[in-house]
CSV table of N, CA and C in Angstrom, one decimal:
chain,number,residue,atom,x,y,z
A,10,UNK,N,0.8,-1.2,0.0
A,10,UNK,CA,0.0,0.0,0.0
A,10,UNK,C,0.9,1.2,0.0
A,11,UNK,N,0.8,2.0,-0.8
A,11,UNK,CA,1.3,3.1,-0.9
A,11,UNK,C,0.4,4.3,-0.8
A,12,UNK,N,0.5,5.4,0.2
A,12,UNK,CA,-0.1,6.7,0.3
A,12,UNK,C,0.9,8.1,0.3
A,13,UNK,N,0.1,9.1,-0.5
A,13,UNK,CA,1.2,10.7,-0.2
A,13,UNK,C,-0.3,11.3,-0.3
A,14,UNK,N,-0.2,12.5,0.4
A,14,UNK,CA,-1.6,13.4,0.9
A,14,UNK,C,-1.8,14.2,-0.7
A,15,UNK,N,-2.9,14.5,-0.9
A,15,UNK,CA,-3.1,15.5,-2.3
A,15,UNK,C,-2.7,16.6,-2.6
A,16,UNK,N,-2.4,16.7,-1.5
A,16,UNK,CA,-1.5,18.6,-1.2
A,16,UNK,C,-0.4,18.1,-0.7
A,17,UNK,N,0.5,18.2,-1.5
A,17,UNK,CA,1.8,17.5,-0.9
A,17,UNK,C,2.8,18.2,-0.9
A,18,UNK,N,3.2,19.9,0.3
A,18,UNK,CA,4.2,20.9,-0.1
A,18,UNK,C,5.4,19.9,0.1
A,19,UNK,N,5.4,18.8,1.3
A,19,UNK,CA,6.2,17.9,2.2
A,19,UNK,C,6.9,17.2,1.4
A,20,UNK,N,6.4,16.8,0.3
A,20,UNK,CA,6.6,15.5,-0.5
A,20,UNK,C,7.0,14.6,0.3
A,21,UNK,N,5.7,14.1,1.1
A,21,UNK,CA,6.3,12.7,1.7
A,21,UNK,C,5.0,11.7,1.1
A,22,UNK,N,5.3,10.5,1.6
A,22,UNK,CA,4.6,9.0,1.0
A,22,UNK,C,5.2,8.1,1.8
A,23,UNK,N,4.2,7.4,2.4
A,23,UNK,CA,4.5,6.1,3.1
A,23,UNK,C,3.4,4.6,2.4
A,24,UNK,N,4.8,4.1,2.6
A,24,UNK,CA,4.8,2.6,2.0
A,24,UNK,C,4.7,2.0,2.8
A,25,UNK,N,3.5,0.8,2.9
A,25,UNK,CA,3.5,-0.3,3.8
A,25,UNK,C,3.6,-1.7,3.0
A,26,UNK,N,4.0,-2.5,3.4
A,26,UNK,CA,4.6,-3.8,2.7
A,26,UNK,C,4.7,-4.9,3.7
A,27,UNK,N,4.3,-6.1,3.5
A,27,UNK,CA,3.5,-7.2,4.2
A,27,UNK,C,4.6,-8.4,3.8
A,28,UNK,N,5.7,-8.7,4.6
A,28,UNK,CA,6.0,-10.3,3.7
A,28,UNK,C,6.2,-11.2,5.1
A,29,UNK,N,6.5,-12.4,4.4
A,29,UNK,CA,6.5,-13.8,5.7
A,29,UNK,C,7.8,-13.9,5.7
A,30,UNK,N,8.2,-13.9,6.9
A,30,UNK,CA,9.4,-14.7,7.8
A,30,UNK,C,9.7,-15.7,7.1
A,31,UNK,N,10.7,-16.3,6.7
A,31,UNK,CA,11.4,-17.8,6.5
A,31,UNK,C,11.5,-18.1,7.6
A,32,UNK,N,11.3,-19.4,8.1
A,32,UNK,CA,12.0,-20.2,9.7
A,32,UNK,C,13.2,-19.9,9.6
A,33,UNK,N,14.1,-19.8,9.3
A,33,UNK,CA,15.6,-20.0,9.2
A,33,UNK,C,15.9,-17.8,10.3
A,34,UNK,N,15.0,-17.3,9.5
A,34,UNK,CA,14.8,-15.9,9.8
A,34,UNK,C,14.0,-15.7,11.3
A,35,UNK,N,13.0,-16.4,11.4
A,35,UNK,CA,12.1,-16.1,12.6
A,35,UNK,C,13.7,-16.7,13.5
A,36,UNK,N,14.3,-17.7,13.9
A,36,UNK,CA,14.9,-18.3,14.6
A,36,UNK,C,15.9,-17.2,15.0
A,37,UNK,N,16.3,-16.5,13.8
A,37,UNK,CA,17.8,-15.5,14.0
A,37,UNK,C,17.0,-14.2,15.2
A,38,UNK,N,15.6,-14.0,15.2
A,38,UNK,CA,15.3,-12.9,15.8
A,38,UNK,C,15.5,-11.3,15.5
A,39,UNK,N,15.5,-10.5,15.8
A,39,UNK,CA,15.0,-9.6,16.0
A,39,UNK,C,16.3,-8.4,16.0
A,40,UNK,N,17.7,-8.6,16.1
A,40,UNK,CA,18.9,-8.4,15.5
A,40,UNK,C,19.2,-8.7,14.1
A,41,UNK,N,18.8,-10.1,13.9
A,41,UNK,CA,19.1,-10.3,12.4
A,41,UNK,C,18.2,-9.5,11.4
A,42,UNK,N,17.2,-9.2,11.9
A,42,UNK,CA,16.1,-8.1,11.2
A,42,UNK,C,16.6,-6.6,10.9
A,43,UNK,N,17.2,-6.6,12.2
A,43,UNK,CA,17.9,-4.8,12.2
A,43,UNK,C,19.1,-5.3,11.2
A,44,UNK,N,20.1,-6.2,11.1
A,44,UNK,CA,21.0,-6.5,10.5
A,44,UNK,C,21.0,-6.1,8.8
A,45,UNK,N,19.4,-6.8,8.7
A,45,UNK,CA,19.1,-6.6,6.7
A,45,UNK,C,18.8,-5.2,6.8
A,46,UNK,N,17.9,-4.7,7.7
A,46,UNK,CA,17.5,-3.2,7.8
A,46,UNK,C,18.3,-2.4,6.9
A,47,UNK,N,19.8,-2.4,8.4
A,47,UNK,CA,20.7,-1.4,8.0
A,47,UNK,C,21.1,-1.3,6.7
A,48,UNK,N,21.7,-2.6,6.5
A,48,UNK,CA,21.9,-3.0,4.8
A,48,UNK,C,20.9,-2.4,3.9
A,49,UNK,N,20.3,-2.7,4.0
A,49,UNK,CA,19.3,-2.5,2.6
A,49,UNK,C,19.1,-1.5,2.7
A,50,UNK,N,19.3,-0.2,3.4
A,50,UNK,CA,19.2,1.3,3.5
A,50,UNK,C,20.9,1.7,2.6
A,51,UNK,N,21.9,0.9,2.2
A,51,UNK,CA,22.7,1.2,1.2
A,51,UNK,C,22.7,1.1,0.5
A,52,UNK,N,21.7,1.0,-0.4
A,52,UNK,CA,21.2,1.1,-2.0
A,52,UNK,C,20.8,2.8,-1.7
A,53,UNK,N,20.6,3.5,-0.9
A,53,UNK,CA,20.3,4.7,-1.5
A,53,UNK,C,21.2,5.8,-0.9
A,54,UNK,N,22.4,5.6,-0.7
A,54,UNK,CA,23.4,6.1,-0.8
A,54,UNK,C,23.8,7.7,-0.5
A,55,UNK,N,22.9,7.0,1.2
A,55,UNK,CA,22.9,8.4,1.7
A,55,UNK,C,23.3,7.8,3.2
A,56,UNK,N,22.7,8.8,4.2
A,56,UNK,CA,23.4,8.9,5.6
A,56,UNK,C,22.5,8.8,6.7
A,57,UNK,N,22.8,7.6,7.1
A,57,UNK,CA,21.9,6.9,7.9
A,57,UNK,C,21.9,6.6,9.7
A,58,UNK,N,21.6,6.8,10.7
A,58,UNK,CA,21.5,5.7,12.0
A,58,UNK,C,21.5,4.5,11.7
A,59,UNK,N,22.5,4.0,13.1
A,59,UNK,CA,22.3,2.7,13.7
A,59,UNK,C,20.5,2.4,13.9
A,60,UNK,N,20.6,0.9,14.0
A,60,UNK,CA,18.8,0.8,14.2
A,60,UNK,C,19.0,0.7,15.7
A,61,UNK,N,17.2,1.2,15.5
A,61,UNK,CA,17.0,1.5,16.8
A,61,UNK,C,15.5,0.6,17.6
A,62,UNK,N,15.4,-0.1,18.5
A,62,UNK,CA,14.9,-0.8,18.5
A,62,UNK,C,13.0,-0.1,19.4
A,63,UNK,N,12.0,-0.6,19.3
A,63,UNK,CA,11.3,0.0,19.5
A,63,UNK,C,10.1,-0.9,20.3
A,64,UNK,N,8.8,-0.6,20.8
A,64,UNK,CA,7.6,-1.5,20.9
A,64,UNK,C,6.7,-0.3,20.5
A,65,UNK,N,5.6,-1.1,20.0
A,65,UNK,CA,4.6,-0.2,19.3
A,65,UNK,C,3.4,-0.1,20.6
A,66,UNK,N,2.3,0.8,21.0
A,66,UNK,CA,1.5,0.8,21.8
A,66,UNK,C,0.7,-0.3,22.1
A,67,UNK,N,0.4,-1.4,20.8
A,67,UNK,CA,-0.2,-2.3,20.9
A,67,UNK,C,0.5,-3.9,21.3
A,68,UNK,N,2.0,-3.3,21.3
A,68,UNK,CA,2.9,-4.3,22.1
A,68,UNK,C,3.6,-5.0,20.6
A,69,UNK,N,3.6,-4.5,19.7
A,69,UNK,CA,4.7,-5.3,18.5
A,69,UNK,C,6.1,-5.0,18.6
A,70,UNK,N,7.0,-5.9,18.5
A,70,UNK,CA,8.1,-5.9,18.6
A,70,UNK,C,8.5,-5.0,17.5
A,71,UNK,N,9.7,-4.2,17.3
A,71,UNK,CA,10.0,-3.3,15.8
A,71,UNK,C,11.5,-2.8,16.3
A,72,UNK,N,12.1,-2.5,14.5
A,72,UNK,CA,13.4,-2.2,14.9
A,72,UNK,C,13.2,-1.0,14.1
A,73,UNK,N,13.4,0.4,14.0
A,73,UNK,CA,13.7,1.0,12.9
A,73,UNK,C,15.2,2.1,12.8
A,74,UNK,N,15.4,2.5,11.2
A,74,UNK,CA,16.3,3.1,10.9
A,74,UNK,C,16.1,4.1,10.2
A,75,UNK,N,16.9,5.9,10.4
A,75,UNK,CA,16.7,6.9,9.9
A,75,UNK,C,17.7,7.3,9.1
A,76,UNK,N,17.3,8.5,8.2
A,76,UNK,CA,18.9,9.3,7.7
A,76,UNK,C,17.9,10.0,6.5
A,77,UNK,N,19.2,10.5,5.9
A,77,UNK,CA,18.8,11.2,4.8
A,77,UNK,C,19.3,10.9,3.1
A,78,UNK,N,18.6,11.3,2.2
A,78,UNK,CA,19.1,10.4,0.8
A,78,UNK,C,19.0,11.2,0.3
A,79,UNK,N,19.6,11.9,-1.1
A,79,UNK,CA,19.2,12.4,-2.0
A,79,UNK,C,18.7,11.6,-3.4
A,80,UNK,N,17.4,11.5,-3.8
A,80,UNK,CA,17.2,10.8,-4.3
A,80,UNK,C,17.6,10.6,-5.8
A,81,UNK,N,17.6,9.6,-7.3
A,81,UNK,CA,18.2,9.5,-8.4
A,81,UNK,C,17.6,10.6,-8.8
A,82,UNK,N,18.0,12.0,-9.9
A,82,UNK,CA,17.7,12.9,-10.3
A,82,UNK,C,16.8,13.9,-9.6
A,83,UNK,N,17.7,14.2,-8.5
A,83,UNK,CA,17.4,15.2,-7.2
A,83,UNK,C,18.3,16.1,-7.1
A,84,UNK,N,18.0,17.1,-6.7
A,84,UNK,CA,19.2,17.6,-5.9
A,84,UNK,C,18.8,18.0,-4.2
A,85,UNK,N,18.0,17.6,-3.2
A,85,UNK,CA,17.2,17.9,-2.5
A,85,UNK,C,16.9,16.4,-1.7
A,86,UNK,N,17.5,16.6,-0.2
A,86,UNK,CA,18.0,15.7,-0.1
A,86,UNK,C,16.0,15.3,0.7
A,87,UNK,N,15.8,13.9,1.4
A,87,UNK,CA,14.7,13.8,1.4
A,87,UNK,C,15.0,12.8,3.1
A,88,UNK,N,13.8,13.2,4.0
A,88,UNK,CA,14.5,12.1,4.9
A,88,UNK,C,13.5,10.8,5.1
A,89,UNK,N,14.3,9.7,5.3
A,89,UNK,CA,13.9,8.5,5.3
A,89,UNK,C,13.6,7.9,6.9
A,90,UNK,N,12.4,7.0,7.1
A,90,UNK,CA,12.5,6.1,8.4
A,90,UNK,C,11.8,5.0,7.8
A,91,UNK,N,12.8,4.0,8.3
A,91,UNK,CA,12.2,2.7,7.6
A,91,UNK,C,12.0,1.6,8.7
A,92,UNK,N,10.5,1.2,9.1
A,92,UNK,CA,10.5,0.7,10.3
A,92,UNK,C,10.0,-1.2,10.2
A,93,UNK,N,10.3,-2.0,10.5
A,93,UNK,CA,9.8,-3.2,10.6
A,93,UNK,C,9.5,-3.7,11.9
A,94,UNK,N,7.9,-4.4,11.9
A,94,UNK,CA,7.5,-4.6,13.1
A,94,UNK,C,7.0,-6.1,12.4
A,95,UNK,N,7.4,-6.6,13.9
A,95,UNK,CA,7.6,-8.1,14.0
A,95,UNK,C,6.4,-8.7,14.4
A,96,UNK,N,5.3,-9.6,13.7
A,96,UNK,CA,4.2,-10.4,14.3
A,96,UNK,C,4.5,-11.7,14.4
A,97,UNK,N,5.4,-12.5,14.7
A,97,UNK,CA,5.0,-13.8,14.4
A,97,UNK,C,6.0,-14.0,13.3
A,98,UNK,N,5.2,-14.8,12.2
A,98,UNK,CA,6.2,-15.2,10.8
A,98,UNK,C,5.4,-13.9,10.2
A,99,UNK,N,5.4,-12.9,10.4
A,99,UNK,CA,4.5,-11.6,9.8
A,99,UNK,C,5.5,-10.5,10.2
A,100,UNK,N,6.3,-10.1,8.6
A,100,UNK,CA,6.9,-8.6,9.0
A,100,UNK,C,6.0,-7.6,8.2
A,101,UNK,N,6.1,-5.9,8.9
A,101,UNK,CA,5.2,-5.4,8.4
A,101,UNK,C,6.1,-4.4,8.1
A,102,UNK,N,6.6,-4.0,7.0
A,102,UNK,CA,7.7,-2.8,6.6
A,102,UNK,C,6.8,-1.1,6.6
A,103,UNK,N,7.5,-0.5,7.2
A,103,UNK,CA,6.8,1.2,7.0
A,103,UNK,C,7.5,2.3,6.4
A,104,UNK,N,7.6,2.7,5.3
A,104,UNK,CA,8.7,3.5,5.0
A,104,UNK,C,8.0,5.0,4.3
A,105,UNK,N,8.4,5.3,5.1
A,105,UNK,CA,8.3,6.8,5.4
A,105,UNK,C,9.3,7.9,4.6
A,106,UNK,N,9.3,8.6,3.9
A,106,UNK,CA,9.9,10.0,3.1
A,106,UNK,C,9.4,10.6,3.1
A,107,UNK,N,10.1,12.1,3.1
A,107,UNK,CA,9.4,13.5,3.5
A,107,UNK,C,11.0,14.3,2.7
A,108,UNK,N,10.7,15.8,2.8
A,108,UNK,CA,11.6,16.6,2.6
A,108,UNK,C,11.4,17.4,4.0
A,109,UNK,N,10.1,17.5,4.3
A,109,UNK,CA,9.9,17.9,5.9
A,109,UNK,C,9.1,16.8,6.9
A,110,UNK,N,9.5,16.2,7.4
A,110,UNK,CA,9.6,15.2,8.3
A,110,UNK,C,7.8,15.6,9.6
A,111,UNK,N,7.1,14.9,9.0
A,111,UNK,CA,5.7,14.9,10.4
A,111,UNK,C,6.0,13.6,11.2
A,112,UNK,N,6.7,13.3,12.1
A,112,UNK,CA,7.1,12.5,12.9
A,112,UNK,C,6.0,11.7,13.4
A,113,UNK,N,4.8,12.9,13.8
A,113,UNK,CA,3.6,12.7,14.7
A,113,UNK,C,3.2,12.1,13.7
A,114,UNK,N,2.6,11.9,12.4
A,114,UNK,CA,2.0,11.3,11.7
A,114,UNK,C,2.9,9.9,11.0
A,115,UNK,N,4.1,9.5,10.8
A,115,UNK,CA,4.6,8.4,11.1
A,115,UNK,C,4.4,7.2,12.4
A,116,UNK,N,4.4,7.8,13.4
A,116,UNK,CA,4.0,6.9,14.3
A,116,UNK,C,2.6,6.7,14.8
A,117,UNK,N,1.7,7.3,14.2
A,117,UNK,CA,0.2,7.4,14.3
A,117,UNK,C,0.2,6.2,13.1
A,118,UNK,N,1.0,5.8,12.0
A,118,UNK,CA,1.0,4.5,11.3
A,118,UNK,C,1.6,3.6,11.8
A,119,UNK,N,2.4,3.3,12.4
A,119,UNK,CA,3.4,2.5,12.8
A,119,UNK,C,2.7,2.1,14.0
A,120,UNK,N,2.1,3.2,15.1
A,120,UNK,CA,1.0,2.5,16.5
A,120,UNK,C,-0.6,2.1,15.6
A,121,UNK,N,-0.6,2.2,14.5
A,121,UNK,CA,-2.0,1.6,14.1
A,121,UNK,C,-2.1,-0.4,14.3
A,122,UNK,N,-0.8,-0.2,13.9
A,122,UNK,CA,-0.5,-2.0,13.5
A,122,UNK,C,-1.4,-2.6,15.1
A,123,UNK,N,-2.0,-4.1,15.0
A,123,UNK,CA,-1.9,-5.0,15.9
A,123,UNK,C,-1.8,-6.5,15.6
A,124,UNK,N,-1.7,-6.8,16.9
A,124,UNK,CA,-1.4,-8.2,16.4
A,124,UNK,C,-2.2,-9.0,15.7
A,125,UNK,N,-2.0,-9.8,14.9
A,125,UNK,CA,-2.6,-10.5,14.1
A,125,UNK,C,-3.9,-9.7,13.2
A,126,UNK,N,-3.6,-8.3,13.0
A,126,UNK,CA,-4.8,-7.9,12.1
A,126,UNK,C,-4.1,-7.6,10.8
């Protein structure tokens, strides 16, 4: 699911994305998740935080990671938080970009999640 507001001075858009755990993955826990995080935030070759680990209000486990990227034919750099919360064999990705950053409205997505819904 992808959303950005109609009026968009912010240019931000948040992405939600739904995949299943491998066993081999569920077993490594909840470091090995921050592990791919970090990684896979160097495909866009910008400047990033250590992850940081989190619980969401409804009690889901989550690790997330921030920074800034300028995106392929930009000059304007854009900031990123890219959060994964843990259900079970259920990861739920949130990725969030802005050029001005509503924090309050990132985690009003991120505490929507619950278990098994």
């Amino acid at each position: 699911m992808d959303w950005a507001p109609s009026s968009n001075d912010r240019k931000e858009s948040i992405s939600v994305l739904l995949t299943t755990r491998r066993p081999a993955e569920a077993k490594a826990g909840l470091d090995h998740v921050a592990r791919l995080l970090v990684a896979g935030q160097g495909g866009l070759h910008g400047r990033f935080g250590g992850p940081a680990r989190f619980t969401t209000k409804h009690g889901l486990s989550g690790v997330r990671v921030e920074g800034e990227f300028v995106p392929p034919g930009q000059a304007t750099a854009y900031h990123r938080i890219h959060a994964v919360l843990v259900d079970g064999e259920t990861i739920v990705h949130v990725l969030y970009t802005a050029r001005d950053v509503d924090r309050d409205g990132f985690e009003l997505v991120v505490d929507s999640f619950q278990r098994g819904a």
